[in-house]
Amino acid sequence: PLSNNVIDVFEFWKSTMEKTGATKLDSKRKSKIEQRLKDGYSVDQIKQAIVNCSKTPHNMGHNDRGQKYNDIELICRDAANLERFIESKPETAGQQVAAYQSQQSIDDALRGAF
């Protein structure tokens, strides 16, 4: 279902960008993720855009303002922004998606054990 995909993308973004527990899935963030999924972008494509954003120094605060530009709302603001991040190809971006998915499997297994 769409809502599970939205939560999956949001949690991946929080983990990738090292956000705190105080970071919430508000209506604006939820709406932007839903819009991109409805446009036909896959969860994996959005995750790739998140990873690529996390590997872009400017977006991670290495800019003249020292400001991070890495919110999921920015990444998913419109098709052009999402595609820009998908198409930027940091060499190690795919490895982070795989590492997160492996960690998620471990977390799921541990939850099932207790």
Short mmCIF file of N, CA and C in Angstrom, two decimals:
data_model
loop_
_atom_site.label_atom_id
_atom_site.label_comp_id
_atom_site.label_asym_id
_atom_site.label_seq_id
_atom_site.Cartn_x
_atom_site.Cartn_y
_atom_site.Cartn_z
N PRO A 1 0.82 -1.22 0.00
CA PRO A 1 0.00 0.00 0.00
C PRO A 1 0.86 1.27 0.00
N LEU A 2 0.29 2.32 -0.50
CA LEU A 2 0.98 3.59 -0.62
C LEU A 2 1.52 4.06 0.73
N SER A 3 0.71 3.95 1.78
CA SER A 3 1.13 4.47 3.09
C SER A 3 2.36 3.73 3.62
N ASN A 4 2.46 2.41 3.38
CA ASN A 4 3.66 1.67 3.80
C ASN A 4 4.88 2.14 3.04
N ASN A 5 4.72 2.44 1.75
CA ASN A 5 5.83 2.94 0.95
C ASN A 5 6.28 4.31 1.41
N VAL A 6 5.32 5.16 1.76
CA VAL A 6 5.66 6.50 2.27
C VAL A 6 6.47 6.37 3.55
N ILE A 7 6.02 5.52 4.45
CA ILE A 7 6.74 5.33 5.72
C ILE A 7 8.12 4.75 5.48
N ASP A 8 8.22 3.79 4.56
CA ASP A 8 9.52 3.18 4.22
C ASP A 8 10.49 4.25 3.71
N VAL A 9 10.03 5.09 2.78
CA VAL A 9 10.88 6.16 2.23
C VAL A 9 11.27 7.14 3.34
N PHE A 10 10.31 7.54 4.16
CA PHE A 10 10.58 8.50 5.22
C PHE A 10 11.60 7.96 6.22
N GLU A 11 11.44 6.72 6.64
CA GLU A 11 12.37 6.12 7.60
C GLU A 11 13.76 5.97 6.99
N PHE A 12 13.82 5.62 5.70
CA PHE A 12 15.11 5.53 5.01
C PHE A 12 15.78 6.90 4.98
N TRP A 13 15.02 7.93 4.66
CA TRP A 13 15.56 9.30 4.64
C TRP A 13 16.07 9.70 6.03
N LYS A 14 15.29 9.43 7.06
CA LYS A 14 15.72 9.78 8.43
C LYS A 14 17.03 9.08 8.77
N SER A 15 17.12 7.81 8.45
CA SER A 15 18.34 7.05 8.75
C SER A 15 19.52 7.58 7.95
N THR A 16 19.32 7.79 6.66
CA THR A 16 20.41 8.24 5.78
C THR A 16 20.92 9.62 6.19
N MET A 17 20.02 10.51 6.56
CA MET A 17 20.40 11.88 6.91
C MET A 17 20.67 12.04 8.41
N GLU A 18 20.64 10.91 9.13
CA GLU A 18 20.91 10.89 10.58
C GLU A 18 20.04 11.88 11.33
N LYS A 19 18.74 11.83 11.04
CA LYS A 19 17.77 12.67 11.74
C LYS A 19 17.44 12.07 13.10
N THR A 20 16.96 12.90 13.99
CA THR A 20 16.64 12.45 15.35
C THR A 20 15.21 11.94 15.42
N GLY A 21 14.88 11.39 16.57
CA GLY A 21 13.52 10.92 16.81
C GLY A 21 12.50 12.04 16.77
N ALA A 22 12.96 13.28 16.90
CA ALA A 22 12.05 14.43 16.87
C ALA A 22 11.57 14.75 15.46
N THR A 23 12.19 14.15 14.44
CA THR A 23 11.83 14.42 13.05
C THR A 23 10.53 13.70 12.72
N LYS A 24 9.53 14.44 12.28
CA LYS A 24 8.19 13.89 12.06
C LYS A 24 7.80 13.87 10.59
N LEU A 25 6.96 12.89 10.29
CA LEU A 25 6.36 12.79 8.96
C LEU A 25 5.12 13.68 8.96
N ASP A 26 5.34 14.96 8.67
CA ASP A 26 4.21 15.90 8.66
C ASP A 26 3.47 15.81 7.32
N SER A 27 2.39 16.55 7.21
CA SER A 27 1.55 16.44 6.01
C SER A 27 2.28 16.89 4.75
N LYS A 28 3.16 17.87 4.84
CA LYS A 28 3.90 18.35 3.67
C LYS A 28 4.88 17.30 3.17
N ARG A 29 5.63 16.70 4.09
CA ARG A 29 6.56 15.64 3.69
C ARG A 29 5.81 14.45 3.10
N LYS A 30 4.74 14.04 3.80
CA LYS A 30 3.95 12.90 3.34
C LYS A 30 3.39 13.15 1.94
N SER A 31 2.86 14.34 1.73
CA SER A 31 2.26 14.70 0.45
C SER A 31 3.27 14.63 -0.69
N LYS A 32 4.49 15.15 -0.46
CA LYS A 32 5.51 15.16 -1.52
C LYS A 32 5.95 13.75 -1.87
N ILE A 33 6.13 12.90 -0.87
CA ILE A 33 6.51 11.50 -1.14
C ILE A 33 5.39 10.81 -1.91
N GLU A 34 4.14 10.98 -1.45
CA GLU A 34 2.99 10.37 -2.13
C GLU A 34 2.89 10.83 -3.58
N GLN A 35 3.10 12.11 -3.82
CA GLN A 35 3.00 12.64 -5.19
C GLN A 35 4.00 11.98 -6.12
N ARG A 36 5.24 11.81 -5.64
CA ARG A 36 6.26 11.20 -6.50
C ARG A 36 5.93 9.72 -6.75
N LEU A 37 5.43 9.02 -5.73
CA LEU A 37 5.03 7.62 -5.93
C LEU A 37 3.87 7.54 -6.92
N LYS A 38 2.91 8.44 -6.81
CA LYS A 38 1.77 8.46 -7.74
C LYS A 38 2.23 8.81 -9.16
N ASP A 39 3.32 9.58 -9.28
CA ASP A 39 3.88 9.90 -10.60
C ASP A 39 4.52 8.68 -11.25
N GLY A 40 4.72 7.62 -10.48
CA GLY A 40 5.29 6.40 -11.03
C GLY A 40 6.73 6.13 -10.66
N TYR A 41 7.29 6.98 -9.81
CA TYR A 41 8.65 6.71 -9.33
C TYR A 41 8.58 5.59 -8.29
N SER A 42 9.57 4.70 -8.33
CA SER A 42 9.58 3.58 -7.39
C SER A 42 10.20 4.00 -6.05
N VAL A 43 9.93 3.18 -5.04
CA VAL A 43 10.55 3.41 -3.73
C VAL A 43 12.07 3.40 -3.88
N ASP A 44 12.59 2.47 -4.65
CA ASP A 44 14.05 2.39 -4.83
C ASP A 44 14.61 3.62 -5.53
N GLN A 45 13.88 4.18 -6.48
CA GLN A 45 14.35 5.41 -7.15
C GLN A 45 14.41 6.57 -6.15
N ILE A 46 13.40 6.67 -5.31
CA ILE A 46 13.39 7.75 -4.32
C ILE A 46 14.52 7.53 -3.31
N LYS A 47 14.74 6.29 -2.91
CA LYS A 47 15.86 6.00 -1.99
C LYS A 47 17.19 6.34 -2.65
N GLN A 48 17.32 6.07 -3.93
CA GLN A 48 18.57 6.41 -4.63
C GLN A 48 18.77 7.92 -4.62
N ALA A 49 17.69 8.68 -4.83
CA ALA A 49 17.78 10.14 -4.79
C ALA A 49 18.21 10.62 -3.41
N ILE A 50 17.70 9.98 -2.36
CA ILE A 50 18.07 10.33 -0.98
C ILE A 50 19.55 10.08 -0.76
N VAL A 51 20.01 8.92 -1.17
CA VAL A 51 21.44 8.58 -1.02
C VAL A 51 22.30 9.57 -1.79
N ASN A 52 21.92 9.86 -3.03
CA ASN A 52 22.72 10.78 -3.83
C ASN A 52 22.74 12.17 -3.21
N CYS A 53 21.63 12.60 -2.65
CA CYS A 53 21.60 13.89 -1.96
C CYS A 53 22.57 13.87 -0.78
N SER A 54 22.58 12.75 -0.06
CA SER A 54 23.45 12.64 1.12
C SER A 54 24.93 12.65 0.76
N LYS A 55 25.24 12.41 -0.51
CA LYS A 55 26.62 12.39 -0.98
C LYS A 55 27.00 13.69 -1.69
N THR A 56 26.09 14.66 -1.70
CA THR A 56 26.33 15.93 -2.37
C THR A 56 26.74 16.97 -1.33
N PRO A 57 28.01 17.36 -1.31
CA PRO A 57 28.49 18.27 -0.26
C PRO A 57 27.63 19.52 -0.07
N HIS A 58 27.22 20.15 -1.17
CA HIS A 58 26.42 21.38 -1.06
C HIS A 58 25.14 21.12 -0.26
N ASN A 59 24.46 20.01 -0.56
CA ASN A 59 23.20 19.71 0.12
C ASN A 59 23.40 19.30 1.58
N MET A 60 24.62 18.87 1.90
CA MET A 60 24.90 18.43 3.28
C MET A 60 25.54 19.53 4.13
N GLY A 61 25.49 20.77 3.65
CA GLY A 61 25.92 21.90 4.46
C GLY A 61 27.27 22.47 4.12
N HIS A 62 27.95 21.89 3.13
CA HIS A 62 29.25 22.42 2.72
C HIS A 62 29.02 23.47 1.63
N ASN A 63 28.46 24.61 2.07
CA ASN A 63 28.14 25.71 1.17
C ASN A 63 28.38 27.02 1.90
N ASP A 64 28.23 28.13 1.21
CA ASP A 64 28.57 29.43 1.80
C ASP A 64 27.71 29.79 3.01
N ARG A 65 26.56 29.17 3.17
CA ARG A 65 25.70 29.46 4.32
C ARG A 65 25.84 28.44 5.44
N GLY A 66 26.52 27.33 5.16
CA GLY A 66 26.62 26.27 6.15
C GLY A 66 25.26 25.63 6.42
N GLN A 67 24.37 25.74 5.46
CA GLN A 67 22.99 25.28 5.59
C GLN A 67 22.81 23.94 4.87
N LYS A 68 22.13 22.99 5.52
CA LYS A 68 21.81 21.73 4.86
C LYS A 68 20.55 21.90 4.03
N TYR A 69 20.60 21.35 2.83
CA TYR A 69 19.45 21.32 1.94
C TYR A 69 19.18 19.86 1.60
N ASN A 70 18.67 19.12 2.60
CA ASN A 70 18.52 17.68 2.41
C ASN A 70 17.18 17.15 2.92
N ASP A 71 16.19 18.03 3.07
CA ASP A 71 14.90 17.56 3.55
C ASP A 71 14.21 16.71 2.48
N ILE A 72 13.47 15.71 2.93
CA ILE A 72 12.75 14.85 1.98
C ILE A 72 11.76 15.66 1.16
N GLU A 73 11.25 16.74 1.72
CA GLU A 73 10.33 17.61 0.98
C GLU A 73 11.05 18.26 -0.20
N LEU A 74 12.30 18.64 -0.02
CA LEU A 74 13.09 19.21 -1.12
C LEU A 74 13.39 18.15 -2.17
N ILE A 75 13.83 16.99 -1.72
CA ILE A 75 14.19 15.91 -2.65
C ILE A 75 12.99 15.52 -3.51
N CYS A 76 11.81 15.45 -2.89
CA CYS A 76 10.59 15.02 -3.58
C CYS A 76 9.69 16.18 -4.00
N ARG A 77 10.19 17.41 -3.94
CA ARG A 77 9.35 18.59 -4.22
C ARG A 77 8.61 18.49 -5.55
N ASP A 78 9.33 18.09 -6.58
CA ASP A 78 8.72 17.91 -7.90
C ASP A 78 9.55 16.89 -8.67
N ALA A 79 9.05 16.51 -9.84
CA ALA A 79 9.74 15.50 -10.64
C ALA A 79 11.16 15.95 -11.01
N ALA A 80 11.32 17.22 -11.32
CA ALA A 80 12.64 17.72 -11.72
C ALA A 80 13.66 17.58 -10.60
N ASN A 81 13.27 17.93 -9.38
CA ASN A 81 14.21 17.78 -8.25
C ASN A 81 14.54 16.31 -8.02
N LEU A 82 13.52 15.46 -8.02
CA LEU A 82 13.76 14.04 -7.78
C LEU A 82 14.69 13.47 -8.85
N GLU A 83 14.43 13.79 -10.09
CA GLU A 83 15.27 13.28 -11.18
C GLU A 83 16.69 13.81 -11.09
N ARG A 84 16.84 15.05 -10.68
CA ARG A 84 18.19 15.61 -10.53
C ARG A 84 18.99 14.79 -9.52
N PHE A 85 18.36 14.44 -8.41
CA PHE A 85 19.07 13.64 -7.40
C PHE A 85 19.25 12.19 -7.85
N ILE A 86 18.26 11.63 -8.53
CA ILE A 86 18.41 10.25 -9.04
C ILE A 86 19.58 10.18 -10.01
N GLU A 87 19.70 11.17 -10.87
CA GLU A 87 20.69 11.14 -11.95
C GLU A 87 22.10 11.53 -11.51
N SER A 88 22.23 12.18 -10.35
CA SER A 88 23.58 12.43 -9.86
C SER A 88 24.10 11.10 -9.34
N LYS A 89 25.27 10.69 -9.75
CA LYS A 89 25.74 9.32 -9.51
C LYS A 89 27.01 9.26 -8.66
N PRO A 90 26.90 9.54 -7.38
CA PRO A 90 28.07 9.30 -6.53
C PRO A 90 28.45 7.82 -6.61
N GLU A 91 29.72 7.53 -6.62
CA GLU A 91 30.20 6.16 -6.87
C GLU A 91 29.72 5.15 -5.84
N THR A 92 29.51 5.56 -4.59
CA THR A 92 29.15 4.60 -3.55
C THR A 92 27.66 4.63 -3.19
N ALA A 93 26.86 5.34 -3.95
CA ALA A 93 25.46 5.53 -3.57
C ALA A 93 24.69 4.22 -3.46
N GLY A 94 24.85 3.32 -4.39
CA GLY A 94 24.10 2.07 -4.37
C GLY A 94 24.44 1.20 -3.17
N GLN A 95 25.66 1.31 -2.68
CA GLN A 95 26.07 0.49 -1.54
C GLN A 95 25.29 0.87 -0.29
N GLN A 96 24.96 2.14 -0.13
CA GLN A 96 24.24 2.56 1.07
C GLN A 96 22.82 2.01 1.08
N VAL A 97 22.16 1.97 -0.07
CA VAL A 97 20.82 1.39 -0.14
C VAL A 97 20.88 -0.08 0.28
N ALA A 98 21.84 -0.82 -0.24
CA ALA A 98 21.98 -2.23 0.10
C ALA A 98 22.27 -2.42 1.59
N ALA A 99 23.12 -1.58 2.15
CA ALA A 99 23.45 -1.68 3.58
C ALA A 99 22.23 -1.41 4.43
N TYR A 100 21.44 -0.43 4.07
CA TYR A 100 20.22 -0.11 4.83
C TYR A 100 19.25 -1.28 4.76
N GLN A 101 19.06 -1.86 3.56
CA GLN A 101 18.12 -2.96 3.42
C GLN A 101 18.59 -4.17 4.22
N SER A 102 19.90 -4.42 4.28
CA SER A 102 20.43 -5.51 5.10
C SER A 102 20.15 -5.25 6.58
N GLN A 103 20.37 -4.02 7.02
CA GLN A 103 20.11 -3.67 8.42
C GLN A 103 18.63 -3.82 8.74
N GLN A 104 17.77 -3.46 7.79
CA GLN A 104 16.34 -3.59 8.01
C GLN A 104 15.97 -5.06 8.20
N SER A 105 16.58 -5.96 7.43
CA SER A 105 16.31 -7.39 7.57
C SER A 105 16.77 -7.89 8.93
N ILE A 106 17.91 -7.42 9.40
CA ILE A 106 18.40 -7.79 10.73
C ILE A 106 17.45 -7.29 11.80
N ASP A 107 17.02 -6.03 11.67
CA ASP A 107 16.07 -5.46 12.64
C ASP A 107 14.77 -6.25 12.67
N ASP A 108 14.27 -6.63 11.49
CA ASP A 108 13.03 -7.41 11.42
C ASP A 108 13.20 -8.77 12.10
N ALA A 109 14.35 -9.41 11.87
CA ALA A 109 14.62 -10.70 12.49
C ALA A 109 14.69 -10.60 14.00
N LEU A 110 15.34 -9.54 14.48
CA LEU A 110 15.44 -9.34 15.93
C LEU A 110 14.08 -9.08 16.54
N ARG A 111 13.25 -8.29 15.87
CA ARG A 111 11.91 -8.03 16.39
C ARG A 111 11.11 -9.33 16.50
N GLY A 112 11.27 -10.19 15.51
CA GLY A 112 10.56 -11.46 15.51
C GLY A 112 11.03 -12.42 16.60
N ALA A 113 12.26 -12.22 17.06
CA ALA A 113 12.83 -13.13 18.07
C ALA A 113 12.38 -12.80 19.49
N PHE A 114 11.82 -11.61 19.68
CA PHE A 114 11.45 -11.20 21.03
C PHE A 114 9.99 -10.94 21.19
#
